[in-house]
Amino acid sequence: MANAEANRLYFDSVSDSYDSKPWFAKVNQQVADSLRSDLSWVGIPFANTGSPSDATEVRLLDYACGTGLMTRVFGPYVTKTQGIDVSPNMVSSYNNRAREANLSEATVNAVVGNLFDKSDPSPSAFSGPEWQNFDLATVGFGFHHFEDVVHSARQLKERLRPGGVLVINDFLEGGDLLADENGDPLPDSQGTHAIHNHNHGHGHDHDRKEEHKHEHKHEHEHGHRCEHHHHHKHEEKKHDIDDTSLEFHNKMNASIVVPHFSIEGVKRFLTEAGFIDIDVTTMKERVYMMFEGKKIWRTILFAKGRKPVEGKSEL
């Protein structure tokens, strides 16, 4: 199964429960609080911060937008947000939430799409000027679902204005702690404990050699790439994210390429994608998460990179 299709199947099936759990709401709030606490780290002028240097127009592209975590994080400080996701159900949830929050379609809206299909790197649906020259692009907890992180980052860079910034968050390799039955972290249990059995190789560091090995493996196992799109006539079975069934386990694992990243690995793939002013940091406090009955505390990393300004020396 192609990666984009695996992602669609999984996220379509969990769109109703994806961030409905109390612990997930807390994770989202922790991410929002952390990123908002230092907007200057992002490195672009924002709107509505109360500063004399506030921008009058700030455009955000929220890719793999899901139900809109990164849209909500940066929403107060941008003037227009456009989301893209491969999952129609996630897009529907995203837009429903925006309308319920009295945000107009002209201000916040998402559509179904895929910018990472190597057979169609410049899809006609996203060729208009409204899909170019964003000040900020974001991906919240999405890169561990992407088949080729260098290609993905490069494609998002092309959607930024010169000097625009990509901000992502994901999970730190080796940054997990196991939790006991009450959800309390277990001392001395730090490591990599994410559930993942899809044979993509734990600890994938995304250097060039490993990227090539990974691409070859994906082609061998799946037989085709994400240019193939399947039309389903039936409604996908819905799952709760705490589902412990084999069917849910298989859908989730099929969508995950690598469950965590090292700081140096992220720096490398952003550099290879052509970004400058790269910084990768971790959130100060761990977040509690539970999947398939397994309770863990995870470390979230934040990363940013800037699209170079053409003709300007970066030395």
Coordinates of C-alpha atoms in Angstrom, one line a residue:
M1 CA 0.0 0.0 0.0
A2 CA 1.4 3.4 -0.9
N3 CA 2.2 5.8 2.0
A4 CA -0.3 8.5 1.2
E5 CA -3.1 5.9 0.9
A6 CA -2.0 4.3 4.2
N7 CA -2.2 7.7 5.8
R8 CA -5.6 8.4 4.4
L9 CA -7.0 5.1 5.6
Y10 CA -5.6 5.6 9.1
F11 CA -6.6 9.2 9.6
D12 CA -10.0 8.8 8.0
S13 CA -10.7 6.1 10.5
V14 CA -9.7 8.1 13.6
S15 CA -10.9 11.6 12.6
D16 CA -13.8 11.5 15.1
S17 CA -11.6 10.6 18.1
Y18 CA -8.2 11.8 17.0
D19 CA -7.8 14.5 19.6
S20 CA -10.9 14.0 21.7
K21 CA -9.1 12.3 24.7
P22 CA -8.4 14.4 27.7
W23 CA -4.7 13.5 27.6
F24 CA -4.6 14.6 23.9
A25 CA -6.2 17.9 24.7
K26 CA -3.5 18.5 27.3
V27 CA -0.8 17.6 24.8
N28 CA -2.2 20.1 22.3
Q29 CA -2.3 22.8 25.0
Q30 CA 1.2 22.1 26.1
V31 CA 2.4 22.4 22.5
A32 CA 0.5 25.6 22.0
D33 CA 1.7 27.2 25.2
S34 CA 5.3 26.3 24.4
L35 CA 5.4 27.7 20.9
R36 CA 3.4 30.8 21.9
S37 CA 5.7 31.5 24.8
D38 CA 8.5 32.5 22.4
L39 CA 7.0 33.6 19.1
S40 CA 10.3 35.3 18.3
W41 CA 12.0 31.9 17.9
V42 CA 10.0 31.3 14.7
G43 CA 11.7 34.3 13.1
I44 CA 9.0 36.0 11.1
P45 CA 6.9 39.1 11.9
F46 CA 3.5 38.0 13.2
A47 CA 0.2 39.9 13.5
N48 CA -1.7 40.9 16.6
T49 CA 1.1 40.6 19.1
G50 CA 0.8 44.1 20.3
S51 CA 4.2 45.0 19.0
P52 CA 4.8 48.2 16.8
S53 CA 6.5 45.9 14.3
D54 CA 3.4 43.7 13.8
A55 CA 2.8 42.6 10.2
T56 CA -0.5 43.5 8.6
E57 CA -0.7 40.3 6.6
V58 CA 0.7 36.9 7.6
R59 CA -0.2 33.7 5.6
L60 CA 0.1 30.2 7.1
L61 CA 0.1 26.9 5.3
D62 CA -0.8 24.1 7.7
Y63 CA 0.2 20.9 6.0
A64 CA -1.1 17.5 7.2
C65 CA -3.3 19.8 9.1
G66 CA -5.5 17.1 10.7
T67 CA -8.0 18.7 13.0
G68 CA -6.0 21.9 13.1
L69 CA -3.4 21.8 16.0
M70 CA -0.9 24.1 14.3
T71 CA -3.7 26.3 13.0
R72 CA -4.9 26.8 16.5
V73 CA -1.4 27.4 17.8
F74 CA -0.6 30.2 15.4
G75 CA -4.1 31.3 14.5
P76 CA -4.2 34.4 16.7
Y77 CA -1.0 35.7 15.1
V78 CA -1.7 35.2 11.4
T79 CA -4.3 36.7 9.1
K80 CA -5.1 33.8 6.7
T81 CA -4.6 30.0 7.1
Q82 CA -4.9 27.4 4.4
G83 CA -4.7 23.7 5.3
I84 CA -4.0 20.6 3.3
D85 CA -4.4 17.0 4.3
V86 CA -4.7 13.6 2.5
S87 CA -7.6 12.6 4.7
P88 CA -11.0 13.9 3.6
N89 CA -12.4 13.1 7.0
M90 CA -9.7 15.2 8.7
V91 CA -10.3 18.1 6.3
S92 CA -14.0 17.9 7.1
S93 CA -13.3 18.0 10.9
Y94 CA -10.9 20.8 10.4
N95 CA -13.4 23.0 8.5
N96 CA -16.3 22.1 10.8
R97 CA -14.2 23.3 13.8
A98 CA -13.3 26.5 12.0
R99 CA -16.9 27.3 11.2
E100 CA -18.0 26.4 14.7
A101 CA -15.4 29.0 15.9
N102 CA -17.0 31.6 13.6
L103 CA -13.9 31.6 11.4
S104 CA -14.9 32.3 7.8
E105 CA -13.7 30.2 4.9
A106 CA -11.8 33.2 3.6
T107 CA -9.8 33.2 6.8
V108 CA -9.3 29.6 7.7
N109 CA -10.0 26.7 5.3
A110 CA -8.6 23.3 4.4
V111 CA -8.7 21.1 1.3
V112 CA -7.8 17.5 0.4
G113 CA -4.5 17.2 -1.3
N114 CA -1.0 15.7 -1.5
L115 CA 2.1 17.9 -2.3
F116 CA 4.5 15.0 -1.9
D117 CA 3.6 12.8 -4.9
K118 CA 6.8 12.4 -6.8
S119 CA 4.9 11.6 -10.0
D120 CA 3.1 14.9 -9.7
P121 CA 5.4 17.3 -7.8
S122 CA 3.4 20.4 -8.9
P123 CA -0.3 19.5 -8.7
S124 CA -2.5 21.8 -10.8
A125 CA -4.9 22.1 -7.9
F126 CA -2.2 24.0 -6.0
S127 CA -0.7 26.0 -8.9
G128 CA -2.5 29.3 -8.2
P129 CA -0.9 32.2 -6.4
E130 CA -3.0 31.6 -3.3
W131 CA -0.9 28.5 -2.8
Q132 CA 2.5 30.2 -3.1
N133 CA 4.6 32.6 -1.0
F134 CA 3.4 31.7 2.5
D135 CA 5.1 33.4 5.4
L136 CA 4.9 30.3 7.5
A137 CA 4.4 26.6 6.9
T138 CA 3.7 24.1 9.7
V139 CA 3.5 20.4 10.2
G140 CA 2.2 19.2 13.5
F141 CA 3.2 15.5 14.4
G142 CA 3.2 14.7 10.7
F143 CA 6.8 14.1 9.6
H144 CA 6.8 10.6 11.1
H145 CA 4.1 9.7 8.6
F146 CA 6.1 11.0 5.6
E147 CA 7.9 8.5 3.3
D148 CA 10.8 10.8 2.2
V149 CA 11.4 13.6 4.7
V150 CA 13.9 15.5 2.5
H151 CA 11.5 15.6 -0.4
S152 CA 8.7 16.6 1.9
A153 CA 10.6 19.4 3.5
R154 CA 11.8 20.6 0.1
Q155 CA 8.2 20.6 -1.3
L156 CA 7.1 22.8 1.6
K157 CA 10.0 25.1 1.2
E158 CA 8.9 25.8 -2.4
R159 CA 5.6 27.0 -1.0
L160 CA 7.2 29.7 1.2
R161 CA 8.1 33.2 0.3
P162 CA 11.9 34.0 0.3
G163 CA 12.7 34.3 4.0
G164 CA 9.6 32.3 5.0
V165 CA 9.9 29.7 7.7
L166 CA 8.9 26.0 8.2
V167 CA 8.1 24.9 11.7
I168 CA 7.5 21.3 12.6
N169 CA 7.0 19.3 15.8
D170 CA 7.5 15.6 16.3
F171 CA 8.9 13.0 18.8
L172 CA 12.5 12.8 20.0
E173 CA 14.3 9.5 19.6
G174 CA 15.2 8.0 22.9
G175 CA 13.0 10.6 24.7
D176 CA 10.3 8.3 26.0
L177 CA 9.6 7.2 29.6
L178 CA 7.4 4.3 30.4
A179 CA 4.4 4.9 32.6
D180 CA 2.9 2.7 35.3
E181 CA -0.7 1.7 35.4
N182 CA -1.6 5.0 37.0
G183 CA 0.1 6.9 34.3
D184 CA 3.0 8.0 36.4
P185 CA 6.5 8.0 34.8
L186 CA 8.7 5.1 35.7
P187 CA 12.2 6.2 36.8
D188 CA 15.2 5.0 34.8
S189 CA 13.0 3.9 31.9
Q190 CA 14.2 6.5 29.3
G191 CA 14.5 5.1 25.8
T192 CA 12.5 4.6 22.7
H193 CA 9.2 2.9 23.6
A194 CA 6.8 4.0 20.8
I195 CA 4.7 1.2 19.4
H196 CA 5.9 0.5 15.9
N197 CA 6.3 -2.8 14.0
H198 CA 6.3 -1.8 10.4
N199 CA 9.9 -2.9 9.7
H200 CA 11.1 0.6 8.7
G201 CA 13.9 0.5 11.2
H202 CA 13.9 2.2 14.6
G203 CA 16.2 5.0 15.2
H204 CA 16.1 6.0 11.5
D205 CA 18.4 9.1 11.4
H206 CA 17.5 10.3 7.9
D207 CA 21.0 10.8 6.5
R208 CA 21.4 10.3 2.8
K209 CA 22.5 6.7 3.0
E210 CA 19.6 5.7 5.2
E211 CA 17.2 7.7 3.1
H212 CA 18.2 5.7 0.0
K213 CA 17.9 2.5 1.9
H214 CA 14.5 3.5 3.2
E215 CA 13.2 4.4 -0.2
H216 CA 14.4 1.2 -1.7
K217 CA 12.8 -0.8 1.1
H218 CA 9.5 1.0 0.7
E219 CA 9.4 0.3 -3.1
H220 CA 10.3 -3.4 -2.5
E221 CA 7.6 -3.9 0.2
H222 CA 4.8 -1.9 -1.3
G223 CA 5.5 -2.4 -5.0
H224 CA 4.5 1.2 -5.9
R225 CA 4.7 4.7 -4.7
C226 CA 2.2 7.3 -3.6
E227 CA 1.2 8.3 -7.1
H228 CA -1.5 5.6 -7.0
H229 CA -4.8 6.9 -5.7
H230 CA -7.7 4.5 -4.8
H231 CA -11.3 5.4 -4.7
H232 CA -13.3 3.7 -2.1
K233 CA -17.1 3.2 -2.5
H234 CA -17.6 2.2 1.2
E235 CA -17.3 4.2 4.4
E236 CA -14.1 3.4 6.2
K237 CA -14.6 1.7 9.6
K238 CA -14.2 4.2 12.4
H239 CA -11.7 3.5 15.2
D240 CA -11.1 5.1 18.6
I241 CA -7.4 5.9 19.1
D242 CA -7.4 3.7 22.2
D243 CA -8.6 0.8 20.1
T244 CA -6.5 -2.4 20.7
S245 CA -7.7 -4.4 17.8
L246 CA -5.4 -5.9 15.2
E247 CA -7.2 -4.0 12.5
F248 CA -6.5 -0.7 14.1
H249 CA -2.9 -1.6 15.0
N250 CA -2.2 -2.5 11.4
K251 CA -3.8 0.7 10.1
M252 CA -1.7 2.9 12.5
N253 CA 1.5 1.1 11.9
A254 CA 1.1 1.2 8.1
S255 CA 0.8 5.0 8.3
I256 CA 4.0 5.4 10.3
V257 CA 7.3 5.5 8.6
V258 CA 9.5 6.3 11.6
P259 CA 8.1 7.1 15.0
H260 CA 10.8 9.5 16.2
F261 CA 13.7 11.7 15.1
S262 CA 17.1 12.7 16.5
I263 CA 18.0 16.3 16.8
E264 CA 21.0 15.9 14.4
G265 CA 18.9 13.9 12.0
V266 CA 16.3 16.7 11.7
K267 CA 19.1 19.2 11.2
R268 CA 20.5 17.1 8.4
F269 CA 17.3 16.6 6.5
L270 CA 16.3 20.2 6.7
T271 CA 19.8 21.2 5.5
E272 CA 19.6 18.8 2.6
A273 CA 16.2 20.2 1.7
G274 CA 17.8 23.6 1.3
F275 CA 16.8 25.4 4.5
I276 CA 19.0 27.8 6.5
D277 CA 18.9 29.3 10.0
I278 CA 17.9 25.8 11.2
D279 CA 17.2 25.2 14.9
V280 CA 16.0 22.1 16.6
T281 CA 15.0 22.2 20.3
T282 CA 12.9 20.1 22.7
M283 CA 9.9 21.0 24.7
K284 CA 10.8 21.5 28.4
E285 CA 8.2 19.0 29.8
R286 CA 7.3 15.6 28.5
V287 CA 3.8 14.8 27.4
Y288 CA 1.7 11.8 28.5
M289 CA 0.2 9.8 25.7
M290 CA -1.6 6.4 25.4
F291 CA -2.0 4.3 22.3
E292 CA -3.3 0.7 22.1
G293 CA -3.3 0.6 25.9
K294 CA 0.4 1.5 26.2
K295 CA 1.1 4.5 28.5
I296 CA 4.2 6.5 27.8
W297 CA 5.7 10.0 28.4
R298 CA 7.2 11.4 25.2
T299 CA 9.6 14.2 24.5
I300 CA 8.5 16.6 21.7
L301 CA 11.0 18.3 19.5
F302 CA 10.4 21.6 17.6
A303 CA 12.3 22.4 14.5
K304 CA 12.5 25.4 12.2
G305 CA 14.2 26.3 8.9
R306 CA 14.2 29.4 6.7
K307 CA 13.9 29.5 2.9
P308 CA 16.9 31.5 1.6
V309 CA 16.4 34.8 0.0
E310 CA 17.7 34.5 -3.6
G311 CA 20.8 36.5 -4.3
K312 CA 21.5 37.2 -0.7
S313 CA 24.7 35.8 0.8
E314 CA 23.9 33.4 3.7
L315 CA 27.5 33.4 5.0

